[in-house]
């Protein structure tokens, strides 16, 4: 379709602010984004919709427009809801780069424009998509809650005889068509997710075709519209463990271009639903951030308890009694340390902490997750324990968290990433949250000392050492720490070698040479020399879990 046709559609509420001479440009697709650099999601010919959340000051407009123009955008449409009027600096930048600019009325949803463009563009190529999108639009606008991904999948089944499912990166079924008894077992879902992540990490072009249990599936990525944190670089590792996927029971290798365009349009429609889901998580993420900041800064228990009372109705609506709480800590670390793992860890925790047998796009409405750096922290409420509770284990168990997701996530991490998780015991008061956070962090360090790409440890595994340290007799503690640390202290006094700080940093970085060297501002070879000297003086091997734990305990008791 042509840009000129957008202005002729009154329902879209578009006003042209610049680029009248470019209205014969062709629109091949549409994307919604508030990323400062969305170019990695663009293939050219898109109408780009933005709410201007990327703009902090006037200097931001020029690089944003330049990136869109270089990536081949057909036009830019900016919403007026955020600022009331489109900034002059954006109008001027678009004029310099000859990029047509539209203003979108506050009364018009981006989803309306997206559906109109997808319907028109695909309608010019194939009538079947126009029918699907038109019916989807009617169903989506028939009620305040919208139709959800299931509506699109049901239309694929009824109109085009295609059975399809939306899966999370961990292999959980988020949505599926209800026609023909279409259901996938958790094992097949996990296998499809693993194949998709492996193909994506391998750089293969979508759709990915795989055969599982004698059935061929085609896998299409569903990428978010881009309202998350601004990426530091264009690296697939930043999104591979966060994007949903569309699995279609068919071999797309024999499809004409029109049918492939059909499925790409469907993924855009589902992406709108994904953005709505992510927007709903904002409140829970903010609650988690506020509570955890209070906990980590040593705020008074009464202040923390007040925030918990605000959080409880949001996370557990209708619950009469005060809940217990658990803390879960996760880290995603990539080789080289040049990619922040916190946002990915946050997205993964929000997925992993959901019951693996649950379905639907929003089963995680009782989980609040915040992130800082490479670490994500989840605040998980549990219903209050009844009086007849027998004292048995309650809440999340570390051993069971990864049972169904280890294989898919390992495929996404490939050979240069790692996910480690620690789970605290349940606590019933604000006073216990600080200890629960430290407990979860210690458990994660225990998990990090193990081999494997995806590892978890719970508070039960700390009972034999960290939690029992206060009960170790003083003479035993002194003898144990002296045997391990005195040779290092003596060497440090004589040579100013800083072996003890090096050992502490090495353990805190979970044995990562690159992260530890970066933290200490050392060359990796210098770090290796120091660690070798530590091993020589103590006759220990820091590549062995047992020796790492001994040093960890010695430092804790010293």
Coordinates of C-alpha atoms in Angstrom, one line a residue:
X1 CA 0.0 0.0 0.0
X2 CA 1.0 3.6 -0.5
X3 CA 1.5 6.2 2.3
X4 CA -1.1 8.4 0.6
X5 CA -3.7 5.7 1.4
X6 CA -3.1 6.1 5.1
X7 CA -4.2 9.8 5.0
X8 CA -7.4 8.8 3.1
X9 CA -8.5 6.6 6.0
X10 CA -10.2 8.9 8.5
X11 CA -10.4 6.1 11.2
X12 CA -6.6 6.2 11.6
X13 CA -6.6 9.8 12.6
X14 CA -3.3 10.6 11.0
X15 CA -2.0 14.1 10.3
X16 CA 0.9 14.7 7.9
X17 CA 3.6 16.9 9.5
X18 CA 6.2 16.6 6.7
X19 CA 7.1 14.6 3.6
X20 CA 4.3 15.5 1.3
X21 CA 6.5 14.8 -1.7
X22 CA 7.1 11.2 -0.5
X23 CA 3.6 10.0 -0.1
X24 CA 3.9 7.5 -3.0
X25 CA 6.3 5.4 -1.0
X26 CA 5.3 1.8 -0.5
X27 CA 4.5 0.5 3.0
X28 CA 5.5 -3.2 3.3
X29 CA 5.0 -3.6 7.1
X30 CA 4.5 -1.9 10.4
X31 CA 6.3 -2.0 13.8
X32 CA 5.8 -0.3 17.1
X33 CA 8.9 0.7 19.1
X34 CA 10.2 3.0 21.8
X35 CA 13.8 1.7 21.4
X36 CA 16.4 4.3 20.6
X37 CA 17.8 1.9 18.0
X38 CA 15.2 -0.5 16.6
X39 CA 17.1 -1.2 13.4
X40 CA 17.9 -4.8 14.2
X41 CA 14.1 -5.6 14.0
X42 CA 13.6 -3.8 10.7
X43 CA 13.8 -5.3 7.2
X44 CA 12.9 -2.1 5.3
X45 CA 9.6 -0.6 4.1
X46 CA 8.1 -0.3 7.6
X47 CA 5.7 2.3 8.9
X48 CA 7.3 2.9 12.4
X49 CA 4.9 3.8 15.2
X50 CA 6.4 5.3 18.4
X51 CA 5.1 6.8 21.6
X52 CA 8.3 9.0 21.9
X53 CA 9.4 7.3 25.2
X54 CA 12.9 7.1 23.7
X55 CA 13.2 10.9 23.6
X56 CA 14.7 12.5 26.7
X57 CA 15.7 15.8 25.1
X58 CA 15.9 17.5 21.7
X59 CA 19.3 16.0 20.9
X60 CA 17.8 12.5 20.7
X61 CA 15.6 13.1 17.6
X62 CA 18.4 13.4 15.0
X63 CA 20.1 10.0 15.8
X64 CA 16.7 8.3 16.0
X65 CA 15.5 9.5 12.6
X66 CA 18.9 8.8 11.0
X67 CA 18.8 5.2 12.3
X68 CA 15.3 4.7 10.8
X69 CA 16.2 6.3 7.5
X70 CA 19.3 4.1 7.2
X71 CA 17.3 1.0 8.1
X72 CA 14.9 1.8 5.2
X73 CA 11.8 2.9 7.1
X74 CA 9.1 4.2 4.8
X75 CA 7.6 6.7 7.3
X76 CA 7.4 7.6 11.0
X77 CA 4.1 8.0 13.0
X78 CA 4.5 9.6 16.4
X79 CA 1.8 9.5 19.1
X80 CA 0.6 12.7 20.8
X81 CA -0.5 11.0 24.0
X82 CA 2.9 11.4 25.7
X83 CA 3.7 15.1 25.0
X84 CA 0.5 16.5 23.6
X85 CA 2.3 17.7 20.4
X86 CA 5.1 16.4 18.3
X87 CA 8.3 18.2 19.1
X88 CA 9.8 20.6 16.5
X89 CA 13.2 18.9 16.7
X90 CA 11.6 15.6 15.5
X91 CA 9.8 17.4 12.7
X92 CA 13.1 19.0 11.6
X93 CA 15.1 15.8 11.8
X94 CA 12.5 14.0 9.6
X95 CA 12.6 16.8 7.1
X96 CA 16.4 16.6 6.9
X97 CA 16.3 12.9 6.2
X98 CA 13.3 13.1 3.9
X99 CA 11.4 10.7 6.2
X100 CA 7.6 11.4 6.1
X101 CA 6.2 12.1 9.5
X102 CA 2.6 11.6 10.8
X103 CA 1.0 12.6 14.1
X104 CA -1.2 10.0 15.7
X105 CA -4.2 11.3 17.6
X106 CA -4.4 10.4 21.3
X107 CA -7.8 8.8 20.6
X108 CA -6.3 6.2 18.1
X109 CA -4.5 3.1 19.4
X110 CA -1.4 1.9 17.7
X111 CA -3.0 -1.5 17.5
X112 CA -5.7 -0.1 15.2
X113 CA -3.1 1.3 12.8
X114 CA -1.1 -2.0 13.0
X115 CA -4.1 -4.1 12.1
X116 CA -5.1 -1.8 9.3
X117 CA -1.7 -1.8 7.7
X118 CA -1.2 -5.5 8.1
X119 CA -4.6 -6.1 6.6
X120 CA -4.1 -3.8 3.6
X121 CA -0.5 -4.9 2.8
X122 CA -1.3 -8.5 3.0
X123 CA -4.6 -8.1 1.3
X124 CA -2.8 -6.8 -1.8
X125 CA -0.8 -10.1 -1.8
X126 CA -3.2 -12.7 -0.6
X127 CA -6.9 -12.6 0.3
X128 CA -6.7 -15.2 3.0
X129 CA -4.8 -12.9 5.4
X130 CA -7.2 -10.1 4.9
X131 CA -10.0 -12.3 6.0
X132 CA -8.1 -13.5 9.1
X133 CA -7.1 -10.0 10.1
X134 CA -10.5 -8.5 9.5
X135 CA -12.2 -11.1 11.6
X136 CA -9.5 -10.7 14.3
X137 CA -10.0 -7.0 14.4
X138 CA -13.8 -7.4 14.9
X139 CA -13.3 -9.9 17.7
X140 CA -10.5 -7.9 19.3
X141 CA -12.7 -4.8 19.5
X142 CA -15.9 -6.6 20.6
X143 CA -15.0 -6.4 24.3
X144 CA -12.9 -4.5 26.6
X145 CA -10.4 -7.3 27.3
X146 CA -9.7 -8.1 23.6
X147 CA -9.5 -11.5 22.1
X148 CA -5.9 -12.5 22.9
X149 CA -3.6 -14.7 20.9
X150 CA -6.0 -17.6 20.9
X151 CA -8.4 -15.6 18.6
X152 CA -5.7 -15.3 15.9
X153 CA -4.7 -19.0 16.2
X154 CA -8.3 -20.1 16.1
X155 CA -8.8 -18.1 12.9
X156 CA -5.7 -19.7 11.4
X157 CA -7.3 -23.1 12.1
X158 CA -10.8 -22.3 10.9
X159 CA -9.9 -20.2 7.8
X160 CA -6.6 -21.7 6.7
X161 CA -6.6 -25.2 8.3
X162 CA -3.4 -24.4 10.1
X163 CA -2.8 -25.6 13.7
X164 CA -0.6 -23.3 15.6
X165 CA 0.7 -22.5 19.1
X166 CA 2.4 -19.6 20.8
X167 CA 5.3 -20.8 23.0
X168 CA 7.5 -19.1 25.5
X169 CA 11.3 -19.4 25.2
X170 CA 11.2 -21.9 28.1
X171 CA 8.7 -24.1 26.1
X172 CA 5.5 -23.2 28.0
X173 CA 2.3 -23.2 25.9
X174 CA 1.0 -19.6 26.1
X175 CA -1.8 -20.0 23.5
X176 CA -3.1 -22.6 21.1
X177 CA -5.8 -23.0 18.6
X178 CA -8.9 -24.8 19.9
X179 CA -9.8 -26.4 16.6
X180 CA -9.2 -30.1 15.9
X181 CA -8.2 -30.9 19.5
X182 CA -4.9 -29.3 18.9
X183 CA -2.7 -29.8 22.0
X184 CA 1.0 -30.3 22.5
X185 CA 2.6 -32.2 25.3
X186 CA 5.0 -30.3 27.6
X187 CA 7.8 -32.5 26.1
X188 CA 7.0 -31.5 22.5
X189 CA 6.7 -27.8 23.6
X190 CA 10.1 -28.0 25.2
X191 CA 11.7 -29.7 22.2
X192 CA 10.2 -27.0 19.8
X193 CA 11.5 -24.2 22.0
X194 CA 14.9 -25.8 22.2
X195 CA 15.1 -26.2 18.4
X196 CA 14.0 -22.6 17.8
X197 CA 16.6 -21.2 20.3
X198 CA 19.3 -23.4 18.9
X199 CA 18.5 -22.3 15.3
X200 CA 18.4 -18.6 16.4
X201 CA 21.7 -18.8 18.2
X202 CA 23.2 -20.5 15.1
X203 CA 22.1 -17.6 12.9
X204 CA 19.7 -19.6 10.8
X205 CA 17.0 -17.6 9.0
X206 CA 13.4 -18.1 10.2
X207 CA 11.1 -19.9 9.8
X208 CA 12.9 -22.8 11.3
X209 CA 11.6 -26.2 10.2
X210 CA 11.9 -29.2 12.6
X211 CA 10.4 -32.6 12.9
X212 CA 9.4 -33.9 16.3
X213 CA 7.8 -37.3 16.8
X214 CA 7.1 -37.6 13.1
X215 CA 5.4 -34.2 12.7
X216 CA 6.9 -31.3 10.9
X217 CA 6.6 -27.8 12.5
X218 CA 7.7 -24.4 11.2
X219 CA 8.8 -21.9 13.9
X220 CA 8.5 -18.1 13.6
X221 CA 9.9 -15.6 16.1
X222 CA 7.4 -13.2 17.8
X223 CA 9.4 -10.2 18.8
X224 CA 8.2 -7.6 21.3
X225 CA 7.4 -4.1 20.0
X226 CA 10.3 -2.8 21.9
X227 CA 9.1 -1.0 25.1
X228 CA 11.9 -2.6 27.2
X229 CA 15.3 -1.3 28.2
X230 CA 17.5 0.2 25.4
X231 CA 19.9 -2.4 24.3
X232 CA 23.6 -1.7 24.6
X233 CA 24.5 -3.5 21.3
X234 CA 22.9 -5.3 18.5
X235 CA 23.4 -8.8 19.8
X236 CA 20.9 -11.7 19.5
X237 CA 21.8 -12.8 23.0
X238 CA 19.9 -9.8 24.4
X239 CA 16.5 -11.0 23.1
X240 CA 16.9 -14.7 22.3
X241 CA 15.7 -15.8 25.8
X242 CA 12.9 -13.3 25.9
X243 CA 11.0 -13.6 22.6
X244 CA 8.0 -15.8 22.1
X245 CA 7.7 -18.1 19.1
X246 CA 4.9 -19.3 16.8
X247 CA 4.9 -23.0 16.1
X248 CA 2.8 -24.0 13.0
X249 CA 2.1 -27.6 12.2
X250 CA 3.2 -27.4 8.6
X251 CA 6.3 -27.4 6.4
X252 CA 6.8 -23.8 5.4
X253 CA 9.5 -24.8 3.0
X254 CA 6.9 -25.4 0.3
X255 CA 4.9 -22.2 1.0
X256 CA 4.7 -19.3 -1.5
X257 CA 5.7 -15.8 -0.5
X258 CA 2.1 -14.9 0.1
X259 CA 1.7 -17.6 2.8
X260 CA 4.9 -16.6 4.5
X261 CA 3.7 -13.0 4.6
X262 CA 0.6 -14.3 6.1
X263 CA 2.4 -15.8 9.1
X264 CA 4.6 -12.7 9.5
X265 CA 1.5 -10.6 9.8
X266 CA 0.1 -13.0 12.4
X267 CA 3.2 -12.7 14.5
X268 CA 2.8 -8.9 14.4
X269 CA -0.7 -9.2 15.7
X270 CA 0.4 -11.5 18.5
X271 CA 3.2 -9.1 19.3
X272 CA 0.6 -6.5 20.1
X273 CA -0.8 -8.9 22.7
X274 CA 2.7 -9.4 24.0
X275 CA 3.2 -5.7 24.5
X276 CA -0.1 -5.5 26.4
X277 CA 1.0 -8.3 28.7
X278 CA 4.4 -6.6 29.3
X279 CA 2.7 -3.3 30.1
X280 CA 0.6 -5.1 32.8
X281 CA 3.9 -6.3 34.4
X282 CA 5.2 -2.8 34.9
X283 CA 3.3 -2.3 38.2
X284 CA 4.6 -5.6 39.6
X285 CA 8.2 -4.9 38.6
X286 CA 8.0 -1.4 40.2
X287 CA 6.7 -3.0 43.5
X288 CA 9.5 -5.4 43.5
X289 CA 12.1 -2.7 42.9
X290 CA 10.7 -0.5 45.7
X291 CA 10.6 -3.3 48.3
X292 CA 14.1 -4.6 47.4
X293 CA 15.6 -1.1 47.5
X294 CA 14.3 -0.8 51.0
X295 CA 15.6 -4.2 52.0
X296 CA 19.1 -3.6 50.6
X297 CA 19.5 -0.1 52.0
X298 CA 18.6 -1.3 55.6
X299 CA 15.3 0.4 55.9
X300 CA 13.2 0.0 59.1
X301 CA 11.1 -3.2 59.1
X302 CA 8.0 -1.1 59.6
X303 CA 8.7 0.8 56.3
X304 CA 9.3 -2.5 54.5
X305 CA 6.1 -4.0 56.0
X306 CA 4.1 -1.0 54.7
X307 CA 5.3 -1.6 51.2
X308 CA 4.5 -5.3 51.5
X309 CA 1.0 -4.4 52.5
X310 CA 0.7 -2.4 49.3
X311 CA 2.2 -5.2 47.2
X312 CA 0.1 -8.1 48.6
X313 CA -3.3 -7.0 47.2
X314 CA -1.8 -6.5 43.8
X315 CA 0.0 -9.8 43.7
X316 CA -2.6 -11.8 45.6
X317 CA -6.0 -10.2 44.9
X318 CA -8.7 -11.2 47.3
X319 CA -6.3 -12.8 49.8
X320 CA -7.5 -12.2 53.3
X321 CA -4.4 -13.2 55.3
X322 CA -0.9 -11.8 55.0
X323 CA 1.2 -14.0 52.8
X324 CA 4.6 -15.5 53.4
X325 CA 7.4 -14.5 50.9
X326 CA 10.2 -16.2 49.1
X327 CA 13.1 -14.5 47.3
X328 CA 14.6 -16.0 44.1
X329 CA 17.9 -14.6 42.7
X330 CA 19.0 -15.3 39.1
X331 CA 22.0 -14.3 37.1
X332 CA 22.5 -14.6 33.3
X333 CA 26.2 -14.2 32.4
X334 CA 27.6 -14.1 28.9
X335 CA 31.2 -14.8 27.9
X336 CA 33.1 -11.6 27.7
X337 CA 30.9 -9.7 30.1
X338 CA 29.9 -7.1 27.4
X339 CA 26.2 -7.7 27.6
X340 CA 24.0 -6.9 30.6
X341 CA 22.2 -10.0 31.7
X342 CA 19.8 -8.5 34.2
X343 CA 16.9 -7.8 31.8
X344 CA 17.2 -11.3 30.3
X345 CA 17.3 -12.8 33.8
X346 CA 14.2 -10.7 34.8
X347 CA 12.3 -12.0 31.8
X348 CA 13.4 -15.6 32.4
X349 CA 12.4 -15.5 36.1
X350 CA 9.0 -14.2 35.2
X351 CA 8.6 -17.3 33.0
X352 CA 10.4 -19.9 35.1
X353 CA 8.5 -19.1 38.3
X354 CA 5.2 -19.9 36.6
X355 CA 3.7 -23.4 37.0
X356 CA 5.0 -25.2 33.9
X357 CA 1.6 -26.8 33.4
X358 CA -0.2 -23.5 33.3
X359 CA -1.2 -21.9 30.0
X360 CA -2.2 -18.4 28.8
X361 CA -0.2 -15.2 28.4
X362 CA -0.7 -13.9 31.9
X363 CA -0.3 -16.6 34.6
X364 CA 2.6 -14.7 36.3
X365 CA 0.4 -12.1 37.9
X366 CA 1.6 -13.2 41.3
X367 CA 5.3 -12.6 40.7
X368 CA 7.2 -9.4 41.0
X369 CA 10.8 -9.2 39.6
X370 CA 13.3 -6.4 39.6
X371 CA 16.8 -6.4 38.1
X372 CA 20.1 -4.6 38.5
X373 CA 23.2 -5.3 36.4
X374 CA 23.4 -9.0 35.7
X375 CA 21.1 -10.0 38.6
X376 CA 17.4 -10.4 38.8
X377 CA 15.5 -10.7 42.1
X378 CA 12.0 -12.1 42.4
X379 CA 9.7 -11.4 45.3
X380 CA 7.2 -14.4 45.4
X381 CA 4.2 -14.2 47.7
X382 CA 2.8 -17.4 49.2
X383 CA -0.5 -17.9 50.9
X384 CA -0.3 -17.8 54.7
X385 CA 0.3 -21.1 56.3
X386 CA -2.8 -22.5 58.0
X387 CA -2.8 -23.5 61.7
X388 CA -2.8 -27.2 60.9
X389 CA 0.2 -27.0 58.6
X390 CA 2.4 -29.9 59.4
X391 CA 5.7 -28.0 58.9
X392 CA 6.6 -29.7 55.6
X393 CA 8.3 -27.8 52.8
X394 CA 6.3 -25.0 51.3
X395 CA 6.7 -22.7 48.4
X396 CA 9.2 -23.0 45.5
X397 CA 11.7 -25.9 45.5
X398 CA 15.0 -25.2 43.6
X399 CA 15.3 -28.8 42.3
X400 CA 11.9 -28.6 40.5
X401 CA 12.2 -25.1 39.0
X402 CA 14.3 -26.2 36.1
X403 CA 13.0 -29.7 35.3
X404 CA 11.0 -28.7 32.2
X405 CA 13.0 -25.7 31.1
X406 CA 16.7 -26.8 31.3
X407 CA 16.9 -28.1 27.8
X408 CA 15.3 -25.1 26.0
X409 CA 17.3 -22.6 28.0
X410 CA 20.5 -24.4 27.5
X411 CA 20.0 -24.2 23.8
X412 CA 19.5 -20.5 24.0
X413 CA 22.6 -20.0 26.2
X414 CA 24.6 -22.1 23.7
X415 CA 28.3 -22.3 24.6
X416 CA 28.8 -18.7 25.8
X417 CA 26.1 -18.1 28.4
X418 CA 25.1 -19.4 31.8
X419 CA 22.0 -19.1 34.1
X420 CA 22.3 -19.7 37.8
X421 CA 19.4 -19.5 40.3
X422 CA 19.2 -19.4 44.1
X423 CA 16.0 -19.9 46.2
X424 CA 15.5 -18.7 49.8
X425 CA 13.3 -20.3 52.4
X426 CA 9.9 -18.8 53.0
X427 CA 9.7 -15.9 55.5
X428 CA 6.6 -14.4 57.1
X429 CA 7.7 -10.9 58.0
X430 CA 9.5 -7.8 56.7
X431 CA 12.3 -8.6 59.2
X432 CA 13.1 -11.8 57.4
X433 CA 13.4 -10.4 53.9
X434 CA 17.0 -9.2 54.2
X435 CA 18.1 -12.6 55.4
X436 CA 16.0 -14.3 52.6
X437 CA 17.8 -12.1 50.0
X438 CA 21.2 -13.0 51.3
X439 CA 20.2 -16.6 51.6
X440 CA 19.0 -16.7 47.9
X441 CA 22.3 -15.0 46.8
X442 CA 24.4 -17.6 48.7
X443 CA 22.3 -20.4 47.2
X444 CA 22.9 -19.0 43.7
X445 CA 26.7 -18.9 44.4
X446 CA 26.5 -22.6 45.3
X447 CA 24.6 -23.3 42.0
X448 CA 27.3 -21.3 40.1
X449 CA 30.0 -23.5 41.5
X450 CA 28.5 -26.5 39.7
X451 CA 29.0 -27.5 36.1
X452 CA 26.3 -27.0 33.5
X453 CA 24.7 -24.1 31.7
X454 CA 21.5 -23.9 33.8
X455 CA 21.9 -24.6 37.6
X456 CA 19.8 -23.9 40.7
X457 CA 20.3 -24.4 44.4
X458 CA 17.9 -23.9 47.3
X459 CA 18.2 -22.9 51.0
X460 CA 18.2 -26.5 52.0
X461 CA 21.7 -26.9 50.5
X462 CA 23.0 -24.1 52.7
X463 CA 22.0 -25.8 55.9
X464 CA 25.1 -27.9 56.1
X465 CA 27.5 -25.0 56.0
X466 CA 26.4 -21.3 55.8
X467 CA 23.5 -21.6 58.3
X468 CA 25.5 -23.7 60.7
X469 CA 28.6 -21.5 60.9
X470 CA 27.5 -19.8 64.1
X471 CA 27.5 -23.2 65.8
X472 CA 31.0 -24.2 64.8
X473 CA 33.3 -24.1 67.9
X474 CA 35.7 -21.1 67.9
X475 CA 38.8 -23.3 68.0
X476 CA 37.6 -25.3 65.0
X477 CA 36.9 -22.1 63.1
X478 CA 40.3 -20.7 63.9
X479 CA 42.1 -23.8 62.9
X480 CA 40.2 -24.2 59.6
X481 CA 40.6 -20.6 58.5
X482 CA 44.3 -20.5 59.6
X483 CA 45.1 -23.6 57.6
X484 CA 43.6 -22.1 54.4
X485 CA 44.2 -18.4 54.7
X486 CA 47.3 -17.8 56.9
X487 CA 49.7 -18.8 54.0
X488 CA 48.0 -16.2 51.8
X489 CA 48.0 -13.5 54.5
X490 CA 51.7 -14.1 55.2
X491 CA 52.5 -13.9 51.5
X492 CA 50.5 -10.6 51.2
X493 CA 52.4 -9.0 54.1
X494 CA 55.7 -9.9 52.6
X495 CA 55.0 -9.2 48.9
X496 CA 51.9 -6.9 48.9
X497 CA 50.4 -9.4 46.4
X498 CA 46.7 -8.9 47.4
X499 CA 46.0 -12.6 47.2
X500 CA 43.2 -12.5 49.8
X501 CA 41.2 -9.7 47.9
X502 CA 41.9 -11.6 44.7
X503 CA 40.5 -14.8 46.2
X504 CA 37.4 -13.0 47.4
X505 CA 36.8 -11.4 44.0
X506 CA 37.4 -14.7 42.2
X507 CA 34.8 -16.5 44.3
X508 CA 32.3 -13.6 44.1
X509 CA 32.6 -13.7 40.3
X510 CA 31.9 -17.5 40.4
X511 CA 35.3 -18.3 38.9
X512 CA 34.8 -16.1 35.8
X513 CA 38.3 -15.0 34.7
X514 CA 37.0 -12.1 32.5
X515 CA 34.6 -10.6 35.1
X516 CA 37.1 -11.0 37.9
X517 CA 39.9 -9.4 35.9
X518 CA 37.6 -6.6 35.0
X519 CA 36.5 -6.0 38.6
X520 CA 40.1 -6.0 39.8
X521 CA 41.3 -3.9 36.8
X522 CA 43.9 -6.6 36.0
X523 CA 45.0 -8.4 32.8
X524 CA 43.6 -11.9 32.7
X525 CA 47.2 -13.3 32.7
X526 CA 48.0 -11.4 35.9
X527 CA 44.8 -12.9 37.5
X528 CA 45.8 -16.4 36.4
X529 CA 49.2 -15.9 38.0
X530 CA 47.7 -14.8 41.3
X531 CA 45.2 -17.7 41.4
X532 CA 48.0 -20.1 40.6
X533 CA 50.0 -18.7 43.5
X534 CA 47.0 -19.2 45.8
X535 CA 46.7 -22.8 44.7
X536 CA 50.5 -23.3 45.1
X537 CA 50.5 -21.9 48.7
X538 CA 47.5 -23.8 49.9
X539 CA 47.8 -27.0 47.8
X540 CA 44.2 -26.5 46.7
X541 CA 42.6 -26.4 43.2
X542 CA 40.2 -23.5 42.6
X543 CA 38.6 -25.3 39.6
X544 CA 37.2 -27.9 42.1
X545 CA 33.8 -27.3 43.8
X546 CA 35.0 -28.7 47.1
X547 CA 38.0 -26.4 47.3
X548 CA 35.9 -23.4 46.2
X549 CA 33.5 -24.1 49.1
X550 CA 36.3 -24.5 51.6
X551 CA 37.7 -21.1 50.7
X552 CA 34.3 -19.6 50.7
X553 CA 33.6 -20.9 54.2
X554 CA 37.0 -19.9 55.5
X555 CA 36.5 -16.3 54.3
X556 CA 33.0 -16.3 55.8
X557 CA 34.4 -17.4 59.2
X558 CA 37.4 -15.2 59.3

